[in-house]
Amino acid sequence: MKKIIAVVCVLFLMLSCGTTKKSTYLPKKDILVFTKTNGYRHASIETGVTALKEIASENHWAVKHSEDSLIFNSVNLKKYDLIVFLNTTGDILGDEEQVAFQNYMETGGKFFGIHAASDTEYDWPWYGEFIGGYFVSHPKTQKARINKIDDHKTVKAFPKSFERIDEWYNFKNLNPNVHVTLTLDESSYEGGKNGVYHPHAWFHKVGDGEMYYTGGGHTDESYTEPQFRQHLEDVMKWLISYSNR
């Protein structure tokens, strides 16, 4: 009888452990980091890819890094919980690939554009509205003041007003419907062209999907700055968990 009770106790403990493991299991999240360039190529791309892979590893996400635009088809894109354009430039997607990407976004996809993602696809009107503003020019790399105008969780790493060194984009065709989180103070540096209200980071809904753009990320040093790196992670976390909010 004692042996039977002991066996039952062991089985109960095994089942309990199995239930605990199952309840704490986190579903895999897959991220596509796309860095194709058909124009200027940022020297910081490789550093940025490494940083994003490290962030992903810390959060138990899987990263696929690619510069092959053929990956943009309806079958492949379904695999990804988030697509990141890291310093892409120029015309990077063909007509069919554009259709696949637009459909991905409008049916619930998540997108994160970093720095030169706004220097991309100038001849695609949908992308222009989607990205929120096209790059038009930039002054020399220098220190500038950034203001946080929203306490959104994607910018929680930053104080209300702060300074950092980067390449500061001027934009054209700014989408008035985006939700801006950071702005540049043009009085703090030379070469700003957008005036008193100079958006620097923003997000908005795209059909059933959600996108986020941040203007930082030109320099290698950006990707080792604790606050900027935390900003990247917070944006990725927010987008990946969007469907659960």
Steps between C-alpha positions, in 0.01 A plus 500: 500500500782740590665428166178582315464830689863589421449431128183711494685788670783484247256501208316795652824696536599421140163616369518816713846585364383442146199727553721773647741488206216514253337797672824704495582418136534811286403464134783563257516842337665539161652825376621588151780759495526633144803710400492515120640824355468644152663831578719620784608215727549574869820363650306440822271235348707207624527652847126556502426143394722369781319721753156385384608136515628551853174666605305215341710238674442666837125482437502148353402622153633356174654732238532447127735756340462538124568728204307278257179677398355172371426417864211747469223269385169409657620160623827612660369815665242303697791356701599834650363675806704811418683639196785747558640724226846587633658780294350383173536746212356549153272272300526165676177315414352396166132539414392157626710540812337835571156342475602223741645747753200734482265207553711379794473838669133564431399157632669541837875514438752684717780722365792689649689747279839621620672815367536459122176302474366847412756522214327211326242441223446859385295390199249299702226735629364244748842467663537876528179529702583179687850601615369839614752728328774478237860599567593813308835616647724502805771722647830368635492250785485699824345527844134603516227525760202268478172559679269222615146619436325183607556260790444206268669177611723503188685808628505422872881467488534873432456799732264781403780679315841359414797534267677247280723494191362364174413597145178702508260458210287773349174362358252573225143379450446450872184303574285713736321192631796339678541502877829679572703396806828694453581834337826677419580844641641676194638782716745250653686413177578630153315397186144422608241569227165392645453792736361526851322165476753245372377140548775247570316181603139396447252218448160442343256230402511360146177314438505232771878533540727738686824672407764698689780719365797644685741748345812399696744229402751647255813452708664181624500648848119525499467126540708487816340804667297357791203734457474470122547124514225478764281710271549245221410216735195679638368571149546137400329375816209739450448400138535126562245514782266732307237235425482423872452857620 
